[in-house]
């Protein structure tokens, strides 16, 4: 290279695509991101509240890890979120934007609750659980089937459709809970007297059954998407419908089948929430997890094991944030800002994993 | 000698890929320069740096003798450089003139009448055939391209870059485009044209610059060049530019199509009462101006089109010649399940034939993933097949797991053709098998098809290059307006005869000969 070229002014900074970052590089980038986030957070905490940032971080950590009970609560919340993420994975992989998980979970939960109330006294425990499971899965499946059917046959927009189905589900639940509670002021725990339809204690907690089921599902869904024929069909349909038709795949059938699966797993989450966690149902039973799970599924690029990590991060942050809020009697917004900064940096690190910046004057030499 | 653009020691890399390495190239004022090179040789990247889409990693660019810095397409426009991309950048619901107005500087006065008048003046000067108040979605591909050129000229470009402009044009439209390019040259504008078609290079350009694997090989005056000498520079070694055509032996009827009619979604007849036979051991060419039913014809045979009543597609599978199978009404899966060996290389490689995000292995699975009783896919066979295709067809890919969308066009096609041939088809259909491919890969494909023919396969070749059709095919079916307008013998026909059949519908259509 001649010296003359240095005379020309390059742009101050250019963005260059990075090719295949190694696993270690990716790990390093994320670690640096978290470190930076903690530094920025520290500045924020100190300048706004005057508290010792390290002490605040300690409290935040305590939110999940102080006692074994807290840890198990965190795990309970984690699997709820994770399981919805698992449910969304096949739909998203097919590029079917199912944002109706919230409603599908609610319908599953409602079906479970109705069975508990209706048959709690009359059925034997195994039969009762089986019925609760089946009705929840069917209810969620129907909520997934309807938008898929319309999409397959009349090409309706699935995003709007699934979103609107959420409101329908919420209204149905509101209506049914009002009927069920009768004159009481609130619904309260269902079947309080005989605990029919409550998950039995397992290793000391009812919701340990939830955790076990979701762990199994994590593996099953991973293998389903990666190695099964149906998983392959989902990938092809998601990539190009024309290719799918060319390959002899029945696109309508795959679309409907996959959404029934997605809705059914959401319905299962409703079952787990009602039988294993709340023992009751309300319009807020899904608690926004149906939407948060969209982020989980996307960030993990539909890999269920990454989903577990990301769910953990989100739960850790939100529990930490509420812990800070109560320990220092800060308002929730301050805690949310701390949470937000950490998330922002982690998402930002994705950019630096895929691209790098070249500054003026630096020797951008990759040519050998 | 006055230079419009000079590149000095320009280098551009993407990650580890070196797209251009130390390229120095001059473009003279008032000349037509062809930029020639195989797929992936860095032609488009180089031009994108002049047009401000990319910024070079190293090296300098001079325009009209002065060093310049082109950071954006706007900078390029200000220097009088305009590029017409392969994919048009137009707003469909706007008229021609509105699209032109779109590119104006904010400071300029928005006066539609003045813009219209100035545009009309440009059209008259260079003899552009353009209706200025027509909406873009109503335009043909050629009209859209004309509009792109007018748009660039309106903004005062003196240096025009055309990226494979003839790839989408019919022979007649190409002629008209060349006419316009010559007019622009006479107006002392510089035109750079990227193309794969050697005869066009020889016809239109004054000089030819050649790139090979990102490096500049040299430039020659067109009058001193021949197709062979250019190919040699491009590929780096002597290449035989003869298409093999073996004599058909033991031809057996494999496909018999009668009264095939297809309506498209808008209920317009796209195939009209087509009848013909295809034989094993021969290559049947299908000629026609693009959009005259070729796509629908192949898709109908493959089970991807709904056919009208009365249509019949009979398939004579090997060993079952006495009991032909009716394909009408069968889906691709049913056709496959019925034991029919029908291979199809569709026009849209990544949008129909392959899954872009998957590697070679995943794509080999596409038609065979359903095999076996287990619910899981068996990847062992496809993996071996991928390795075999990679080796035998010399597919350039970092690994058989690299997503095929990252491969160059030629390699993508090799993956697709490799998979289809591997199934040992009885009938092999290909649509525009060499479109966008460089000369070396094109000849590889021609030879592969001839090999298949020798094995007794009935090959159907839909093509656009008449010279190739006439040199490669035994018989050529010419489509015109969705009708079969005649079948000619490849060895006896002429370009003129086929061209005439493509454009002039015979009275009452043609009989199947």
PDB file of N, CA, C and O in Angstrom, chain A residues 13 21 31 48 51 84 95 119 137 139 143 158 203 211 229 233 239 243 262 327:
ATOM      1  N   UNK A  13     -15.960   6.222  11.580  1.00  0.00           N
ATOM      2  CA  UNK A  13     -16.110   4.854  12.034  1.00  0.00           C
ATOM      3  C   UNK A  13     -16.943   4.082  11.026  1.00  0.00           C
ATOM      4  O   UNK A  13     -17.861   4.617  10.411  1.00  0.00           O
ATOM      5  N   UNK A  21     -17.868 -15.614  15.031  1.00  0.00           N
ATOM      6  CA  UNK A  21     -17.161 -15.438  16.294  1.00  0.00           C
ATOM      7  C   UNK A  21     -17.112 -16.787  16.997  1.00  0.00           C
ATOM      8  O   UNK A  21     -18.058 -17.565  16.929  1.00  0.00           O
ATOM      9  N   UNK A  31     -19.743 -11.354  28.860  1.00  0.00           N
ATOM     10  CA  UNK A  31     -19.223 -11.071  30.191  1.00  0.00           C
ATOM     11  C   UNK A  31     -18.874  -9.591  30.312  1.00  0.00           C
ATOM     12  O   UNK A  31     -19.215  -8.930  31.299  1.00  0.00           O
ATOM     13  N   UNK A  48     -27.992   8.795  41.981  1.00  0.00           N
ATOM     14  CA  UNK A  48     -29.411   9.084  42.200  1.00  0.00           C
ATOM     15  C   UNK A  48     -29.826   8.818  43.638  1.00  0.00           C
ATOM     16  O   UNK A  48     -30.539   9.608  44.245  1.00  0.00           O
ATOM     17  N   UNK A  51     -26.738   5.425  47.532  1.00  0.00           N
ATOM     18  CA  UNK A  51     -26.464   4.161  48.217  1.00  0.00           C
ATOM     19  C   UNK A  51     -25.165   3.554  47.713  1.00  0.00           C
ATOM     20  O   UNK A  51     -24.672   3.900  46.639  1.00  0.00           O
ATOM     21  N   UNK A  84     -43.652 -21.447  28.550  1.00  0.00           N
ATOM     22  CA  UNK A  84     -44.350 -20.711  27.487  1.00  0.00           C
ATOM     23  C   UNK A  84     -43.388 -20.463  26.325  1.00  0.00           C
ATOM     24  O   UNK A  84     -43.758 -20.568  25.153  1.00  0.00           O
ATOM     25  N   UNK A  95     -42.244 -19.224  11.549  1.00  0.00           N
ATOM     26  CA  UNK A  95     -42.563 -17.817  11.263  1.00  0.00           C
ATOM     27  C   UNK A  95     -44.045 -17.532  11.401  1.00  0.00           C
ATOM     28  O   UNK A  95     -44.629 -16.804  10.615  1.00  0.00           O
ATOM     29  N   UNK A 119     -65.559 -31.676  39.119  1.00  0.00           N
ATOM     30  CA  UNK A 119     -65.349 -33.098  39.410  1.00  0.00           C
ATOM     31  C   UNK A 119     -64.471 -33.339  40.634  1.00  0.00           C
ATOM     32  O   UNK A 119     -64.083 -34.467  40.910  1.00  0.00           O
ATOM     33  N   UNK A 137     -55.073 -29.000  27.867  1.00  0.00           N
ATOM     34  CA  UNK A 137     -54.335 -29.095  26.610  1.00  0.00           C
ATOM     35  C   UNK A 137     -55.278 -28.862  25.428  1.00  0.00           C
ATOM     36  O   UNK A 137     -54.946 -28.157  24.473  1.00  0.00           O
ATOM     37  N   UNK A 139     -58.127 -27.129  25.517  1.00  0.00           N
ATOM     38  CA  UNK A 139     -58.553 -25.722  25.502  1.00  0.00           C
ATOM     39  C   UNK A 139     -57.477 -24.840  24.885  1.00  0.00           C
ATOM     40  O   UNK A 139     -57.751 -23.998  24.012  1.00  0.00           O
ATOM     41  N   UNK A 143     -57.417 -22.722  21.215  1.00  0.00           N
ATOM     42  CA  UNK A 143     -57.034 -21.308  21.093  1.00  0.00           C
ATOM     43  C   UNK A 143     -55.875 -21.110  20.100  1.00  0.00           C
ATOM     44  O   UNK A 143     -55.701 -20.052  19.542  1.00  0.00           O
ATOM     45  N   UNK A 158     -51.816 -13.476  11.422  1.00  0.00           N
ATOM     46  CA  UNK A 158     -51.837 -14.237  12.675  1.00  0.00           C
ATOM     47  C   UNK A 158     -51.478 -13.376  13.879  1.00  0.00           C
ATOM     48  O   UNK A 158     -51.916 -13.655  14.992  1.00  0.00           O
ATOM     49  N   UNK A 203     -40.864 -33.595  47.008  1.00  0.00           N
ATOM     50  CA  UNK A 203     -39.625 -33.031  47.553  1.00  0.00           C
ATOM     51  C   UNK A 203     -39.921 -31.728  48.298  1.00  0.00           C
ATOM     52  O   UNK A 203     -39.211 -30.754  48.188  1.00  0.00           O
ATOM     53  N   UNK A 211     -41.652 -27.996  37.942  1.00  0.00           N
ATOM     54  CA  UNK A 211     -40.251 -27.891  37.511  1.00  0.00           C
ATOM     55  C   UNK A 211     -39.846 -29.147  36.759  1.00  0.00           C
ATOM     56  O   UNK A 211     -39.270 -29.082  35.674  1.00  0.00           O
ATOM     57  N   UNK A 229     -39.082 -35.435  12.091  1.00  0.00           N
ATOM     58  CA  UNK A 229     -39.557 -35.104  10.751  1.00  0.00           C
ATOM     59  C   UNK A 229     -40.469 -33.885  10.799  1.00  0.00           C
ATOM     60  O   UNK A 229     -40.421 -33.028   9.921  1.00  0.00           O
ATOM     61  N   UNK A 233     -40.170 -30.289   8.920  1.00  0.00           N
ATOM     62  CA  UNK A 233     -41.241 -29.646   8.145  1.00  0.00           C
ATOM     63  C   UNK A 233     -41.469 -28.213   8.616  1.00  0.00           C
ATOM     64  O   UNK A 233     -41.655 -27.302   7.812  1.00  0.00           O
ATOM     65  N   UNK A 239     -39.145 -21.245   6.363  1.00  0.00           N
ATOM     66  CA  UNK A 239     -38.197 -20.622   5.435  1.00  0.00           C
ATOM     67  C   UNK A 239     -38.889 -20.181   4.152  1.00  0.00           C
ATOM     68  O   UNK A 239     -38.687 -19.073   3.684  1.00  0.00           O
ATOM     69  N   UNK A 243     -40.991 -23.622  -1.219  1.00  0.00           N
ATOM     70  CA  UNK A 243     -40.096 -24.765  -1.078  1.00  0.00           C
ATOM     71  C   UNK A 243     -40.835 -25.919  -0.417  1.00  0.00           C
ATOM     72  O   UNK A 243     -40.687 -27.073  -0.810  1.00  0.00           O
ATOM     73  N   UNK A 262     -48.434 -25.661  19.774  1.00  0.00           N
ATOM     74  CA  UNK A 262     -48.021 -24.474  20.515  1.00  0.00           C
ATOM     75  C   UNK A 262     -49.081 -24.083  21.532  1.00  0.00           C
ATOM     76  O   UNK A 262     -48.787 -23.842  22.712  1.00  0.00           O
ATOM     77  N   UNK A 327     -36.205  -3.378  50.021  1.00  0.00           N
ATOM     78  CA  UNK A 327     -35.154  -3.240  51.036  1.00  0.00           C
ATOM     79  C   UNK A 327     -34.800  -1.775  51.279  1.00  0.00           C
ATOM     80  O   UNK A 327     -34.534  -1.366  52.398  1.00  0.00           O
TER      81      UNK A 327
END
